[in-house]
Short mmCIF file of C-alpha atoms in Angstrom, two decimals:
data_model
loop_
_atom_site.label_atom_id
_atom_site.label_comp_id
_atom_site.label_asym_id
_atom_site.label_seq_id
_atom_site.Cartn_x
_atom_site.Cartn_y
_atom_site.Cartn_z
CA MET A 1 20.51 -43.12 1.22
CA SER A 2 18.39 -45.69 -0.69
CA THR A 3 17.07 -44.98 -4.10
CA ARG A 4 13.47 -45.08 -2.85
CA ILE A 5 14.23 -42.36 -0.30
CA ARG A 6 15.94 -40.23 -3.01
CA VAL A 7 12.92 -40.58 -5.22
CA PHE A 8 10.62 -39.53 -2.36
CA MET A 9 12.80 -36.60 -1.46
CA PHE A 10 12.84 -35.47 -5.12
CA PHE A 11 9.11 -35.46 -5.31
CA ALA A 12 8.64 -33.85 -1.89
CA ILE A 13 11.09 -31.02 -2.73
CA GLY A 14 9.51 -30.55 -6.24
CA HIS A 15 6.10 -30.26 -4.60
CA MET A 16 7.33 -27.66 -2.11
CA VAL A 17 8.92 -25.65 -5.01
CA LEU A 18 5.50 -25.73 -6.80
CA VAL A 19 3.82 -24.53 -3.52
CA ALA A 20 6.30 -21.68 -3.24
CA LEU A 21 5.77 -20.81 -6.93
CA GLY A 22 1.94 -20.92 -6.37
CA MET A 23 2.16 -18.50 -3.38
CA ALA A 24 4.11 -16.17 -5.55
CA HIS A 25 1.67 -16.54 -8.52
CA ILE A 26 4.45 -17.65 -10.77
CA GLY A 27 3.58 -20.07 -13.62
CA VAL A 28 6.10 -22.71 -14.41
CA LEU A 29 4.94 -23.84 -17.85
CA PRO A 30 2.61 -22.39 -20.36
CA THR A 31 -0.86 -23.99 -19.87
CA THR A 32 -1.20 -24.41 -23.59
CA THR A 33 1.25 -27.26 -23.64
CA ILE A 34 0.58 -30.84 -22.67
CA PRO A 35 3.16 -30.75 -19.79
CA GLY A 36 1.77 -27.38 -18.66
CA LYS A 37 -1.76 -28.78 -18.57
CA ALA A 38 -0.64 -31.76 -16.57
CA LEU A 39 1.20 -29.56 -14.21
CA ARG A 40 -1.87 -27.29 -13.74
CA VAL A 41 -4.04 -30.33 -12.99
CA TYR A 42 -1.46 -31.53 -10.45
CA THR A 43 -1.11 -28.20 -8.72
CA GLY A 44 -4.92 -27.67 -8.64
CA VAL A 45 -5.62 -31.11 -7.18
CA SER A 46 -2.82 -30.99 -4.66
CA GLY A 47 -3.45 -27.32 -3.65
CA ALA A 48 0.09 -26.27 -4.61
CA ASP A 49 -1.35 -23.44 -6.79
CA LYS A 50 -3.01 -21.62 -3.86
CA SER A 51 -1.64 -18.33 -2.55
CA TYR A 52 -2.47 -19.20 1.16
CA GLY A 53 -3.74 -15.65 1.78
CA PHE A 54 -5.28 -16.45 5.19
CA PHE A 55 -4.79 -12.99 6.55
CA ALA A 56 -5.95 -9.46 5.46
CA PRO A 57 -5.94 -7.99 2.89
CA GLY A 58 -5.85 -11.37 1.04
CA VAL A 59 -8.84 -12.81 2.80
CA ARG A 60 -11.70 -13.35 0.48
CA HIS A 61 -15.34 -13.35 1.26
CA GLN A 62 -17.18 -16.74 1.49
CA GLU A 63 -19.81 -17.54 -1.13
CA ARG A 64 -22.63 -19.96 -1.03
CA ALA A 65 -25.38 -21.30 -3.27
CA VAL A 66 -28.91 -21.25 -1.85
CA PHE A 67 -31.76 -22.99 -3.58
CA LEU A 68 -35.39 -21.76 -3.49
CA MET A 69 -37.95 -24.37 -4.57
CA THR A 70 -41.57 -23.52 -5.56
CA ASP A 71 -44.19 -26.21 -6.05
CA ALA A 72 -47.38 -26.12 -8.14
CA GLU A 73 -49.36 -24.44 -5.39
CA GLY A 74 -46.83 -21.67 -4.97
CA ARG A 75 -45.33 -23.00 -1.72
CA GLN A 76 -41.74 -22.24 -1.26
CA TRP A 77 -38.81 -23.71 0.66
CA GLU A 78 -35.06 -23.52 0.87
CA GLY A 79 -32.50 -26.14 0.53
CA ASP A 80 -28.81 -26.80 -0.01
CA LEU A 81 -26.65 -29.35 -1.66
CA GLY A 82 -26.20 -31.16 1.54
CA PHE A 83 -23.11 -32.63 3.03
CA GLY A 84 -20.60 -35.19 1.86
CA GLN A 85 -19.43 -38.11 3.80
CA SER A 86 -16.02 -36.62 4.86
CA ALA A 87 -14.68 -33.22 5.91
CA GLU A 88 -12.90 -32.88 2.66
CA ALA A 89 -16.17 -33.49 0.75
CA ASN A 90 -17.92 -30.91 2.89
CA LEU A 91 -15.12 -28.32 2.21
CA ARG A 92 -15.59 -29.02 -1.57
CA LEU A 93 -19.43 -28.63 -1.41
CA GLY A 94 -18.97 -25.50 0.62
CA SER A 95 -16.66 -23.88 -1.79
CA THR A 96 -18.66 -24.87 -4.96
CA ALA A 97 -20.11 -21.36 -5.33
CA ASN A 98 -16.70 -19.77 -5.11
CA VAL A 99 -15.74 -21.47 -8.34
CA LEU A 100 -18.53 -19.78 -10.22
CA ARG A 101 -16.85 -16.35 -10.11
CA GLU A 102 -13.70 -17.80 -11.61
CA VAL A 103 -15.13 -19.42 -14.70
CA ASP A 104 -16.60 -18.01 -17.90
CA ASP A 105 -20.39 -17.24 -17.97
CA GLU A 106 -21.27 -20.35 -20.06
CA THR A 107 -19.45 -22.73 -17.67
CA ALA A 108 -21.07 -20.97 -14.70
CA PHE A 109 -24.52 -21.36 -16.26
CA HIS A 110 -24.05 -25.10 -16.88
CA PHE A 111 -22.60 -25.58 -13.29
CA MET A 112 -25.81 -23.82 -11.92
CA ARG A 113 -28.04 -25.84 -14.12
CA SER A 114 -26.31 -29.03 -12.92
CA MET A 115 -26.85 -27.97 -9.27
CA ALA A 116 -30.52 -27.26 -10.03
CA ALA A 117 -30.95 -30.64 -11.68
CA LYS A 118 -29.67 -32.24 -8.51
CA MET A 119 -32.18 -30.34 -6.40
CA PHE A 120 -34.97 -31.35 -8.87
CA GLN A 121 -34.05 -35.00 -8.10
CA ARG A 122 -34.15 -34.37 -4.31
CA HIS A 123 -37.37 -32.31 -4.53
CA PRO A 124 -39.65 -33.97 -7.19
CA THR A 125 -42.67 -31.68 -6.38
CA ALA A 126 -40.71 -28.52 -7.18
CA GLN A 127 -41.83 -26.78 -10.33
CA THR A 128 -39.04 -24.12 -10.26
CA ILE A 129 -35.80 -23.86 -8.49
CA LYS A 130 -33.91 -20.59 -8.09
CA VAL A 131 -30.28 -20.88 -7.61
CA GLN A 132 -28.94 -17.91 -5.80
CA VAL A 133 -25.25 -17.28 -5.16
CA GLN A 134 -24.60 -15.10 -2.08
CA ALA A 135 -21.43 -13.61 -0.50
CA TYR A 136 -20.90 -12.98 3.11
CA GLY A 137 -19.62 -9.46 3.83
CA ILE A 138 -20.64 -5.86 3.38
CA LYS A 139 -21.72 -4.28 0.11
CA LEU A 140 -19.32 -1.63 -1.15
CA PRO A 141 -20.16 1.24 -3.49
CA GLY A 142 -19.92 0.14 -7.15
CA ALA A 143 -20.60 -2.92 -9.12
CA SER A 144 -19.05 -5.03 -11.85
CA ASN A 145 -21.56 -6.29 -14.47
CA GLY A 146 -24.37 -5.74 -11.98
CA VAL A 147 -22.71 -7.84 -9.22
CA PRO A 148 -22.08 -5.83 -6.12
CA ALA A 149 -18.50 -5.36 -4.76
CA ILE A 150 -18.17 -7.31 -1.41
CA ASP A 151 -15.57 -7.01 1.38
CA PHE A 152 -15.32 -7.37 5.11
CA PRO A 153 -15.96 -4.37 7.39
CA THR A 154 -12.81 -2.76 8.85
CA MET A 155 -12.32 -2.93 12.55
CA ALA A 156 -13.66 0.78 12.87
CA GLU A 157 -16.69 -0.17 10.89
CA PHE A 158 -17.26 -3.36 12.94
CA ARG A 159 -16.97 -1.51 16.22
CA SER A 160 -19.50 1.10 14.95
CA GLY A 161 -21.99 -1.61 14.29
CA LYS A 162 -21.52 -2.51 10.63
CA GLN A 163 -22.01 -6.38 10.44
CA PRO A 164 -21.30 -8.68 7.55
CA GLU A 165 -24.38 -10.43 6.04
CA TRP A 166 -25.36 -12.75 3.18
CA ILE A 167 -25.73 -10.54 0.09
CA ASP A 168 -27.31 -11.77 -3.21
CA LEU A 169 -24.71 -11.64 -6.14
CA TYR A 170 -26.65 -13.26 -8.95
CA SER A 171 -29.33 -15.88 -9.56
CA LEU A 172 -30.96 -18.16 -12.18
CA THR A 173 -34.32 -19.74 -12.00
CA PHE A 174 -34.78 -23.15 -13.66
CA GLN A 175 -37.83 -25.13 -14.57
CA ALA A 176 -37.98 -28.82 -15.48
CA ASP A 177 -39.66 -30.15 -18.61
CA GLU A 178 -42.15 -33.07 -18.73
CA ALA A 179 -39.20 -35.50 -19.00
CA GLY A 180 -37.61 -34.04 -15.84
CA GLN A 181 -34.74 -32.37 -17.68
CA THR A 182 -33.71 -28.95 -16.30
CA VAL A 183 -34.08 -26.75 -19.32
CA ALA A 184 -35.83 -23.44 -19.10
CA VAL A 185 -34.19 -20.32 -17.54
CA LEU A 186 -37.01 -18.17 -16.20
CA ASP A 187 -35.00 -15.19 -15.01
CA ASN A 188 -31.35 -14.12 -14.87
CA GLN A 189 -30.25 -11.70 -12.23
CA GLY A 190 -26.61 -10.69 -12.00
CA MET A 191 -23.34 -11.46 -13.96
CA LEU A 192 -24.57 -14.32 -16.19
CA LYS A 193 -25.55 -13.19 -19.72
#
């Protein structure tokens, strides 16, 4: 076996070990160290850190970001971030809202402000843009920090007519200043402080 094939096999086996550890939710190195941070970046980019919970009860509801633009006359219209130039880009754009639940409030705020800024570029007549994060499922009793608990209906609930729907989780409304910078937060509904 040539050295080239051995090196390839070493990295392939190493990657599969990282996938198995990711599925088991086992961390390899502390993320406070430089090698740990590098490994975390690699596993995040390659997908080796995912648990691959495709089937119940590990299936998570889908989330999306919806944008409601309002112009100076009060006319409103909806928009989205659009689509990328590849299936992979579309997958990333479609899962953007899912990331917001996994980061701290300040990061989520800046992420939502960045999305609003992009929409202000696309819709220059908009005076305000409301960024709404929604989840597809059914609302369960109880809430955490004002955000409703969401899940899919059981088969019995589905047979009895309970259908999943898009449910508002939280939203922020932004306004652009004279220079076109997205600055003002006019309202705040949901988990963000």
